[in-house]
Amino acid sequence: MATRDRTIENLIERLHRLPGVGPKTAERLAFHLMRVEADEALQLARAIEQVRAAVKTCSRCCNLDAQDPCSVCSDPARDRTMLLVIEDPREVVRFEDTGYRGLYHVLQGRLSQIEGIRPEDLTTDLLLRRVAADRPAEVCLATNPDLEGEGTARVLLERLAPLGVKVTRLARGLPAGSTIAQVSRSILADAMEGRRPLSS
Amino acid sequence: MATRDRTIENLIERLHRLPGVGPKTAERLAFHLMRVEADEALQLARAIEQVRAAVKTCSRCCNLDAQDPCSVCSDPARDRTMLLVIEDPREVVRFEDTGYRGLYHVLQGRLSQIEGIRPEDLTTDLLLRRVAADRPAEVCLATNPDLEGEGTARVLLERLAPLGVKVTRLARGLPAGSTIAQVSRSILADAMEGRRPLSS
């Protein structure tokens, strides 16, 4: 049986290894990369190579950046009394966009019994050492508002408690722009529980 | 405002240019490529480079392959009396899998008024010259069974008619494994129209 050229099969297989890319999508992307201008395709290859050559994990906060310490950790204008603990380095720009100007600590994941991810698989130890050494005024546990994010926050709270630091968690409630008629029961329950006094 | 490193932004942008890859998917893929083993990421870059170095368009059938003429066109065992006209080079392996052993002609698209794709934007001229020169016993127009595929087949039929060659179209009917209760009205109408005599 006639098969595809080895280099084509190899590209499809490599694309298929990307998260969320099934065999049909991998095939579609591969043929796209074969049909566009050569430079267009090669720029992607170069972008991958450049990122792997340049980007490293920050030894302080575990963010990904071209410099170590990362641009946040090495910025003297940042508020060093505030530490935001996040699961994923992608979340850094989300918080930057809100105007946050404190420091970060990237856990590089979340605890999960199903996936067998334990505290020692995350950057927990580094976080505890950092908090003990730098003693920020507040550590905000900004893990996701779901079962595993909550579980991770609870375990971190236990370990941070002996250090006597103020630990907070992001507010849960109605998402801006939602309608009460359409949000889920658990969102509304969170909003009720976290309701705040109004002052005139 | 602190922004992401330029190489990271560049990779996200390059991934975002792929078809069907939105900004969030591009970000997810980029961070995946930064976190996996370096070799894993670099193998993808190399696969792109290799494919662009090796793969060319066959000057006879417009298929994509590492050799020109492609492995199908240069295979002496293929049935040269049969020519299957397809829209996309990806479809070659689909037909190979059915056991087809004739030749192909890849249109590299389909006619579309909406997208402004005219016969001269496809490999129509090459097809007509090929059919006039090689005079295959049958030209099967295997464009897709939708509005634009049908339209493309009709235009090709008009142009092939003066050459006096037998032109066919793939059968339309019930997809194998379907249930009559669940197929659409147009599938069932096709199956009725194309019904065939049973001989005992």
CSV table of C-alpha atoms in Angstrom, one decimal:
chain,number,residue,atom,x,y,z
A,1,MET,CA,0.0,0.0,0.0
A,2,ALA,CA,1.3,3.5,-0.9
A,3,THR,CA,1.8,5.5,2.3
A,4,ARG,CA,2.6,9.1,2.9
A,5,ASP,CA,6.1,10.4,2.8
A,6,ARG,CA,8.0,9.8,6.0
A,7,THR,CA,8.5,13.5,6.7
A,8,ILE,CA,4.8,14.2,6.3
A,9,GLU,CA,3.9,11.4,8.7
A,10,ASN,CA,6.5,12.6,11.1
A,11,LEU,CA,5.1,16.2,11.1
A,12,ILE,CA,1.5,14.9,11.6
A,13,GLU,CA,2.7,12.7,14.5
A,14,ARG,CA,4.6,15.6,16.1
A,15,LEU,CA,1.6,17.9,15.9
A,16,HIS,CA,-0.6,15.1,17.3
A,17,ARG,CA,1.5,15.1,20.4
A,18,LEU,CA,0.4,18.6,21.2
A,19,PRO,CA,-2.4,18.8,23.9
A,20,GLY,CA,-5.9,18.8,22.4
A,21,VAL,CA,-4.7,18.1,18.9
A,22,GLY,CA,-6.4,15.0,17.5
A,23,PRO,CA,-5.2,13.0,14.5
A,24,LYS,CA,-7.5,14.9,12.0
A,25,THR,CA,-6.5,18.3,13.4
A,26,ALA,CA,-2.8,17.3,13.2
A,27,GLU,CA,-3.3,16.3,9.6
A,28,ARG,CA,-5.0,19.5,8.8
A,29,LEU,CA,-2.3,21.6,10.5
A,30,ALA,CA,0.5,19.6,8.7
A,31,PHE,CA,-1.0,20.2,5.3
A,32,HIS,CA,-1.5,23.8,6.1
A,33,LEU,CA,2.2,24.1,7.0
A,34,MET,CA,3.1,22.4,3.7
A,35,ARG,CA,0.9,24.7,1.6
A,36,VAL,CA,1.6,28.1,3.1
A,37,GLU,CA,4.6,30.1,2.0
A,38,ALA,CA,7.8,28.4,3.3
A,39,ASP,CA,8.7,31.4,5.4
A,40,GLU,CA,5.4,31.3,7.2
A,41,ALA,CA,5.9,27.7,8.2
A,42,LEU,CA,9.6,28.1,9.1
A,43,GLN,CA,8.8,31.1,11.3
A,44,LEU,CA,6.8,28.8,13.5
A,45,ALA,CA,9.8,26.4,13.7
A,46,ARG,CA,12.1,29.2,14.5
A,47,ALA,CA,9.7,30.6,17.2
A,48,ILE,CA,9.7,27.2,18.9
A,49,GLU,CA,13.5,27.1,18.8
A,50,GLN,CA,13.9,30.6,20.0
A,51,VAL,CA,11.5,30.1,22.9
A,52,ARG,CA,13.4,26.9,24.0
A,53,ALA,CA,16.7,28.7,23.7
A,54,ALA,CA,15.5,31.8,25.6
A,55,VAL,CA,12.9,30.9,28.1
A,56,LYS,CA,13.7,29.6,31.5
A,57,THR,CA,12.0,29.1,34.8
A,58,CYS,CA,12.5,31.9,37.3
A,59,SER,CA,14.4,30.6,40.3
A,60,ARG,CA,12.4,32.8,42.6
A,61,CYS,CA,8.8,32.5,41.5
A,62,CYS,CA,8.9,29.7,38.9
A,63,ASN,CA,7.4,32.0,36.2
A,64,LEU,CA,8.6,31.4,32.7
A,65,ASP,CA,10.6,34.3,31.2
A,66,ALA,CA,13.7,35.0,29.1
A,67,GLN,CA,15.5,36.2,32.2
A,68,ASP,CA,16.1,34.8,35.7
A,69,PRO,CA,15.0,36.3,38.0
A,70,CYS,CA,12.0,37.0,35.8
A,71,SER,CA,11.0,40.6,34.8
A,72,VAL,CA,8.5,40.7,37.6
A,73,CYS,CA,10.9,39.5,40.4
A,74,SER,CA,13.7,41.8,39.2
A,75,ASP,CA,11.4,44.9,38.9
A,76,PRO,CA,12.2,47.2,41.8
A,77,ALA,CA,8.8,48.9,41.4
A,78,ARG,CA,6.8,45.8,42.4
A,79,ASP,CA,5.1,45.6,45.8
A,80,ARG,CA,7.1,43.0,47.6
A,81,THR,CA,4.6,42.8,50.5
A,82,MET,CA,2.1,41.0,48.4
A,83,LEU,CA,2.5,37.4,47.0
A,84,LEU,CA,0.0,35.9,44.6
A,85,VAL,CA,0.1,32.1,44.4
A,86,ILE,CA,-1.1,30.8,41.0
A,87,GLU,CA,-1.3,27.4,39.3
A,88,ASP,CA,0.0,28.3,35.9
A,89,PRO,CA,2.5,30.8,34.4
A,90,ARG,CA,-0.1,31.7,31.7
A,91,GLU,CA,-2.2,33.3,34.5
A,92,VAL,CA,0.5,36.0,35.1
A,93,VAL,CA,-0.7,38.2,32.3
A,94,ARG,CA,-4.3,37.8,33.4
A,95,PHE,CA,-3.5,39.3,36.8
A,96,GLU,CA,-1.2,42.0,35.2
A,97,ASP,CA,-4.1,43.0,33.1
A,98,THR,CA,-6.1,43.7,36.3
A,99,GLY,CA,-3.5,46.1,37.4
A,100,TYR,CA,-1.9,43.8,40.0
A,101,ARG,CA,1.7,44.9,40.9
A,102,GLY,CA,2.8,42.5,43.6
A,103,LEU,CA,4.9,39.4,43.2
A,104,TYR,CA,3.8,35.9,42.0
A,105,HIS,CA,4.6,32.4,42.9
A,106,VAL,CA,3.8,29.8,40.2
A,107,LEU,CA,2.9,26.4,41.6
A,108,GLN,CA,3.2,24.7,38.2
A,109,GLY,CA,0.1,22.8,38.7
A,110,ARG,CA,-2.5,21.8,41.4
A,111,LEU,CA,-2.9,19.0,43.8
A,112,SER,CA,-4.9,16.1,42.3
A,113,GLN,CA,-5.6,12.7,43.9
A,114,ILE,CA,-6.9,11.4,40.5
A,115,GLU,CA,-3.8,12.5,38.6
A,116,GLY,CA,-1.6,11.6,41.6
A,117,ILE,CA,-0.1,15.1,42.0
A,118,ARG,CA,1.2,15.6,45.5
A,119,PRO,CA,2.5,18.8,47.2
A,120,GLU,CA,6.1,17.7,46.4
A,121,ASP,CA,5.3,17.6,42.7
A,122,LEU,CA,4.5,21.4,42.9
A,123,THR,CA,6.8,24.2,43.9
A,124,THR,CA,5.4,24.1,47.4
A,125,ASP,CA,8.7,23.9,49.2
A,126,LEU,CA,10.1,26.9,47.4
A,127,LEU,CA,6.9,28.8,48.3
A,128,LEU,CA,7.2,28.0,52.0
A,129,ARG,CA,10.9,28.9,52.1
A,130,ARG,CA,10.2,32.1,50.3
A,131,VAL,CA,7.4,33.1,52.6
A,132,ALA,CA,9.5,32.2,55.6
A,133,ALA,CA,12.5,34.3,54.3
A,134,ASP,CA,10.6,37.3,52.8
A,135,ARG,CA,7.6,37.5,55.2
A,136,PRO,CA,5.2,39.2,52.8
A,137,ALA,CA,2.2,41.0,54.4
A,138,GLU,CA,-0.2,38.9,52.5
A,139,VAL,CA,-0.2,35.6,50.6
A,140,CYS,CA,-3.2,35.3,48.3
A,141,LEU,CA,-3.9,31.7,47.2
A,142,ALA,CA,-5.3,32.3,43.7
A,143,THR,CA,-5.8,28.7,42.6
A,144,ASN,CA,-8.9,28.0,40.5
A,145,PRO,CA,-12.4,28.1,42.1
A,146,ASP,CA,-13.0,24.3,41.5
A,147,LEU,CA,-12.6,21.2,43.6
A,148,GLU,CA,-8.8,20.7,43.0
A,149,GLY,CA,-8.0,24.4,43.2
A,150,GLU,CA,-9.9,24.6,46.6
A,151,GLY,CA,-8.1,21.4,47.8
A,152,THR,CA,-4.7,22.9,46.8
A,153,ALA,CA,-5.5,26.1,48.7
A,154,ARG,CA,-6.5,24.2,51.8
A,155,VAL,CA,-3.3,22.2,51.9
A,156,LEU,CA,-1.2,25.3,51.3
A,157,LEU,CA,-3.1,27.2,54.0
A,158,GLU,CA,-2.2,24.4,56.5
A,159,ARG,CA,1.4,24.6,55.6
A,160,LEU,CA,1.5,28.4,55.6
A,161,ALA,CA,-0.3,28.7,59.0
A,162,PRO,CA,2.8,28.0,61.2
A,163,LEU,CA,4.6,30.9,59.5
A,164,GLY,CA,2.0,33.4,60.9
A,165,VAL,CA,1.4,35.1,57.6
A,166,LYS,CA,-1.9,36.5,56.4
A,167,VAL,CA,-3.4,34.2,53.9
A,168,THR,CA,-6.2,35.2,51.6
A,169,ARG,CA,-8.2,33.6,48.7
A,170,LEU,CA,-9.8,35.3,45.7
A,171,ALA,CA,-13.4,36.3,46.1
A,172,ARG,CA,-16.1,34.0,44.7
A,173,GLY,CA,-19.4,35.4,43.5
A,174,LEU,CA,-21.3,36.7,40.5
A,175,PRO,CA,-19.1,37.1,37.4
A,176,ALA,CA,-19.3,40.6,36.0
A,177,GLY,CA,-21.8,40.9,33.2
A,178,SER,CA,-23.8,37.8,34.2
A,179,THR,CA,-27.5,37.6,34.9
A,180,ILE,CA,-28.8,36.1,38.2
A,181,ALA,CA,-31.4,34.2,36.2
A,182,GLN,CA,-28.7,32.3,34.3
A,183,VAL,CA,-25.8,31.7,36.7
A,184,SER,CA,-25.5,28.3,38.3
A,185,ARG,CA,-26.7,27.5,41.8
A,186,SER,CA,-23.2,27.2,43.1
A,187,ILE,CA,-22.2,30.6,41.8
A,188,LEU,CA,-25.3,32.2,43.4
A,189,ALA,CA,-24.6,30.3,46.7
A,190,ASP,CA,-21.0,31.7,46.6
A,191,ALA,CA,-22.4,35.2,46.0
A,192,MET,CA,-24.9,34.9,48.9
A,193,GLU,CA,-22.2,33.6,51.3
A,194,GLY,CA,-19.8,36.3,50.4
A,195,ARG,CA,-22.2,39.2,50.3
A,196,ARG,CA,-20.8,42.5,51.6
A,197,PRO,CA,-22.3,45.4,53.6
A,198,LEU,CA,-23.2,48.5,51.6
A,199,SER,CA,-22.3,51.8,53.1
A,200,SER,CA,-24.1,55.0,51.9
B,1,MET,CA,2.7,47.4,32.3
B,2,ALA,CA,4.9,44.2,32.5
B,3,THR,CA,4.3,42.2,29.3
B,4,ARG,CA,5.4,38.7,28.3
B,5,ASP,CA,8.8,38.0,27.0
B,6,ARG,CA,9.0,38.8,23.2
B,7,THR,CA,9.9,35.2,22.3
B,8,ILE,CA,6.9,33.9,24.1
B,9,GLU,CA,4.6,36.4,22.5
B,10,ASN,CA,6.1,35.6,19.1
B,11,LEU,CA,5.5,31.8,19.5
B,12,ILE,CA,1.9,32.5,20.6
B,13,GLU,CA,1.3,34.7,17.6
B,14,ARG,CA,2.9,32.1,15.2
B,15,LEU,CA,0.7,29.4,16.6
B,16,HIS,CA,-2.4,31.7,16.4
B,17,ARG,CA,-1.8,31.9,12.6
B,18,LEU,CA,-2.5,28.2,12.2
B,19,PRO,CA,-6.0,27.4,11.0
B,20,GLY,CA,-8.5,26.8,13.8
B,21,VAL,CA,-6.1,27.9,16.5
B,22,GLY,CA,-7.6,30.8,18.6
B,23,PRO,CA,-5.7,33.0,20.9
B,24,LYS,CA,-6.3,30.8,24.0
B,25,THR,CA,-5.4,27.6,22.2
B,26,ALA,CA,-2.2,29.3,20.9
B,27,GLU,CA,-1.3,30.3,24.4
B,28,ARG,CA,-2.0,26.8,25.8
B,29,LEU,CA,0.1,25.2,23.0
B,30,ALA,CA,3.0,27.7,23.5
B,31,PHE,CA,3.2,27.1,27.3
B,32,HIS,CA,3.0,23.3,26.6
B,33,LEU,CA,6.0,23.7,24.2
B,34,MET,CA,7.9,25.7,26.9
B,35,ARG,CA,7.3,23.1,29.6
B,36,VAL,CA,7.9,19.8,27.9
B,37,GLU,CA,11.4,18.4,27.5
B,38,ALA,CA,13.3,20.6,25.1
B,39,ASP,CA,13.8,17.8,22.7
B,40,GLU,CA,10.1,17.2,22.5
B,41,ALA,CA,9.5,20.8,21.4
B,42,LEU,CA,12.5,21.0,19.1
B,43,GLN,CA,11.4,17.8,17.3
B,44,LEU,CA,8.3,19.6,16.2
B,45,ALA,CA,10.4,22.5,14.9
B,46,ARG,CA,12.6,20.1,13.0
B,47,ALA,CA,9.6,18.2,11.6
B,48,ILE,CA,8.3,21.5,10.1
B,49,GLU,CA,11.7,22.3,8.7
B,50,GLN,CA,12.2,18.8,7.2
B,51,VAL,CA,8.8,18.8,5.6
B,52,ARG,CA,9.4,22.2,4.1
B,53,ALA,CA,12.8,21.1,2.8
B,54,ALA,CA,11.5,17.7,1.4
B,55,VAL,CA,7.9,18.1,0.3
B,56,LYS,CA,7.0,19.5,-3.1
B,57,THR,CA,4.0,19.5,-5.4
B,58,CYS,CA,3.9,16.8,-7.9
B,59,SER,CA,4.2,18.4,-11.4
B,60,ARG,CA,1.8,15.7,-12.8
B,61,CYS,CA,-1.0,15.3,-10.3
B,62,CYS,CA,-0.4,18.2,-7.8
B,63,ASN,CA,-0.2,15.8,-4.8
B,64,LEU,CA,2.3,16.7,-2.1
B,65,ASP,CA,5.2,14.3,-1.7
B,66,ALA,CA,9.0,14.2,-1.2
B,67,GLN,CA,9.5,13.2,-4.8
B,68,ASP,CA,8.4,14.7,-8.1
B,69,PRO,CA,6.7,12.9,-9.9
B,70,CYS,CA,5.1,11.7,-6.6
B,71,SER,CA,5.2,8.1,-5.4
B,72,VAL,CA,1.8,7.4,-7.0
B,73,CYS,CA,2.5,8.9,-10.4
B,74,SER,CA,5.9,7.2,-10.6
B,75,ASP,CA,4.6,3.8,-9.5
B,76,PRO,CA,4.5,1.6,-12.7
B,77,ALA,CA,1.9,-0.7,-11.0
B,78,ARG,CA,-0.8,1.9,-10.8
B,79,ASP,CA,-3.8,1.7,-13.1
B,80,ARG,CA,-3.3,4.6,-15.6
B,81,THR,CA,-6.7,4.3,-17.2
B,82,MET,CA,-8.4,5.6,-14.1
B,83,LEU,CA,-8.1,9.2,-12.9
B,84,LEU,CA,-9.6,10.3,-9.6
B,85,VAL,CA,-10.1,14.1,-9.2
B,86,ILE,CA,-9.9,15.2,-5.6
B,87,GLU,CA,-10.0,18.6,-3.9
B,88,ASP,CA,-7.3,18.1,-1.3
B,89,PRO,CA,-4.0,16.2,-1.1
B,90,ARG,CA,-5.0,14.9,2.4
B,91,GLU,CA,-7.7,12.8,0.6
B,92,VAL,CA,-5.1,10.6,-1.2
B,93,VAL,CA,-4.6,8.4,1.8
B,94,ARG,CA,-8.3,8.0,2.4
B,95,PHE,CA,-8.8,6.6,-1.1
B,96,GLU,CA,-5.6,4.5,-0.8
B,97,ASP,CA,-7.2,3.0,2.3
B,98,THR,CA,-10.2,1.9,0.2
B,99,GLY,CA,-7.9,-0.1,-2.1
B,100,TYR,CA,-8.0,2.4,-5.0
B,101,ARG,CA,-4.9,1.9,-7.2
B,102,GLY,CA,-5.5,4.3,-10.1
B,103,LEU,CA,-4.0,7.8,-10.5
B,104,TYR,CA,-5.1,11.1,-8.8
B,105,HIS,CA,-5.4,14.7,-9.8
B,106,VAL,CA,-5.5,17.2,-6.9
B,107,LEU,CA,-7.5,20.3,-7.6
B,108,GLN,CA,-6.0,22.1,-4.6
B,109,GLY,CA,-9.4,23.5,-3.7
B,110,ARG,CA,-12.9,23.8,-4.9
B,111,LEU,CA,-14.8,26.5,-6.8
B,112,SER,CA,-16.6,29.0,-4.5
B,113,GLN,CA,-18.4,32.1,-5.5
B,114,ILE,CA,-18.4,33.3,-1.9
B,115,GLU,CA,-14.6,32.9,-1.5
B,116,GLY,CA,-14.1,34.1,-5.1
B,117,ILE,CA,-12.3,30.9,-6.2
B,118,ARG,CA,-12.5,30.5,-10.0
B,119,PRO,CA,-11.5,27.5,-12.2
B,120,GLU,CA,-8.1,29.2,-13.0
B,121,ASP,CA,-7.4,29.3,-9.2
B,122,LEU,CA,-7.4,25.5,-9.2
B,123,THR,CA,-5.3,23.1,-11.2
B,124,THR,CA,-8.1,22.8,-13.8
B,125,ASP,CA,-5.9,23.6,-16.8
B,126,LEU,CA,-3.4,21.0,-15.9
B,127,LEU,CA,-6.2,18.4,-15.5
B,128,LEU,CA,-7.6,19.2,-18.9
B,129,ARG,CA,-4.2,19.0,-20.6
B,130,ARG,CA,-3.5,15.7,-18.7
B,131,VAL,CA,-6.8,14.2,-19.8
B,132,ALA,CA,-6.3,15.3,-23.4
B,133,ALA,CA,-2.8,13.8,-23.5
B,134,ASP,CA,-3.3,10.6,-21.5
B,135,ARG,CA,-6.9,9.9,-22.4
B,136,PRO,CA,-7.8,7.8,-19.3
B,137,ALA,CA,-10.8,5.4,-19.6
B,138,GLU,CA,-12.5,7.1,-16.7
B,139,VAL,CA,-12.3,10.4,-14.9
B,140,CYS,CA,-14.1,10.3,-11.5
B,141,LEU,CA,-14.9,13.7,-10.0
B,142,ALA,CA,-14.5,13.0,-6.3
B,143,THR,CA,-15.2,16.5,-5.0
B,144,ASN,CA,-17.2,16.7,-1.8
B,145,PRO,CA,-20.9,15.9,-1.7
B,146,ASP,CA,-21.9,19.5,-0.8
B,147,LEU,CA,-22.9,22.6,-2.7
B,148,GLU,CA,-19.5,23.7,-3.7
B,149,GLY,CA,-18.2,20.3,-4.4
B,150,GLU,CA,-21.2,19.6,-6.7
B,151,GLY,CA,-20.7,23.0,-8.4
B,152,THR,CA,-17.0,22.2,-9.0
B,153,ALA,CA,-17.9,18.8,-10.5
B,154,ARG,CA,-20.5,20.4,-12.8
B,155,VAL,CA,-18.0,23.0,-14.1
B,156,LEU,CA,-15.3,20.3,-14.6
B,157,LEU,CA,-17.8,18.1,-16.4
B,158,GLU,CA,-18.6,20.9,-18.9
B,159,ARG,CA,-14.9,21.4,-19.6
B,160,LEU,CA,-14.1,17.6,-19.9
B,161,ALA,CA,-17.1,16.9,-22.2
B,162,PRO,CA,-15.4,18.1,-25.4
B,163,LEU,CA,-12.6,15.6,-24.7
B,164,GLY,CA,-15.1,12.7,-25.1
B,165,VAL,CA,-13.9,11.0,-21.9
B,166,LYS,CA,-16.1,9.0,-19.5
B,167,VAL,CA,-16.8,11.2,-16.5
B,168,THR,CA,-18.2,9.7,-13.2
B,169,ARG,CA,-19.0,11.0,-9.8
B,170,LEU,CA,-18.8,9.1,-6.4
B,171,ALA,CA,-22.1,7.5,-5.3
B,172,ARG,CA,-24.2,9.3,-2.8
B,173,GLY,CA,-26.4,7.3,-0.3
B,174,LEU,CA,-26.6,5.9,3.1
B,175,PRO,CA,-23.3,6.0,5.0
B,176,ALA,CA,-22.3,2.5,6.2
B,177,GLY,CA,-23.2,1.9,9.8
B,178,SER,CA,-25.9,4.6,9.8
B,179,THR,CA,-29.5,4.0,10.7
B,180,ILE,CA,-32.3,5.1,8.4
B,181,ALA,CA,-34.2,6.6,11.4
B,182,GLN,CA,-31.3,9.0,12.1
B,183,VAL,CA,-29.9,10.1,8.7
B,184,SER,CA,-30.9,13.4,7.3
B,185,ARG,CA,-33.6,13.8,4.7
B,186,SER,CA,-31.1,14.7,2.0
B,187,ILE,CA,-29.0,11.6,2.7
B,188,LEU,CA,-32.2,9.4,2.4
B,189,ALA,CA,-33.3,11.3,-0.8
B,190,ASP,CA,-29.9,10.6,-2.3
B,191,ALA,CA,-30.2,6.9,-1.3
B,192,MET,CA,-33.6,6.6,-2.9
B,193,GLU,CA,-32.5,8.3,-6.1
B,194,GLY,CA,-29.4,6.2,-6.4
B,195,ARG,CA,-31.1,2.9,-5.5
B,196,ARG,CA,-29.8,-0.1,-7.4
B,197,PRO,CA,-31.4,-3.3,-8.7
B,198,LEU,CA,-30.7,-6.5,-6.7
B,199,SER,CA,-29.9,-9.6,-8.6
B,200,SER,CA,-30.3,-13.0,-6.9
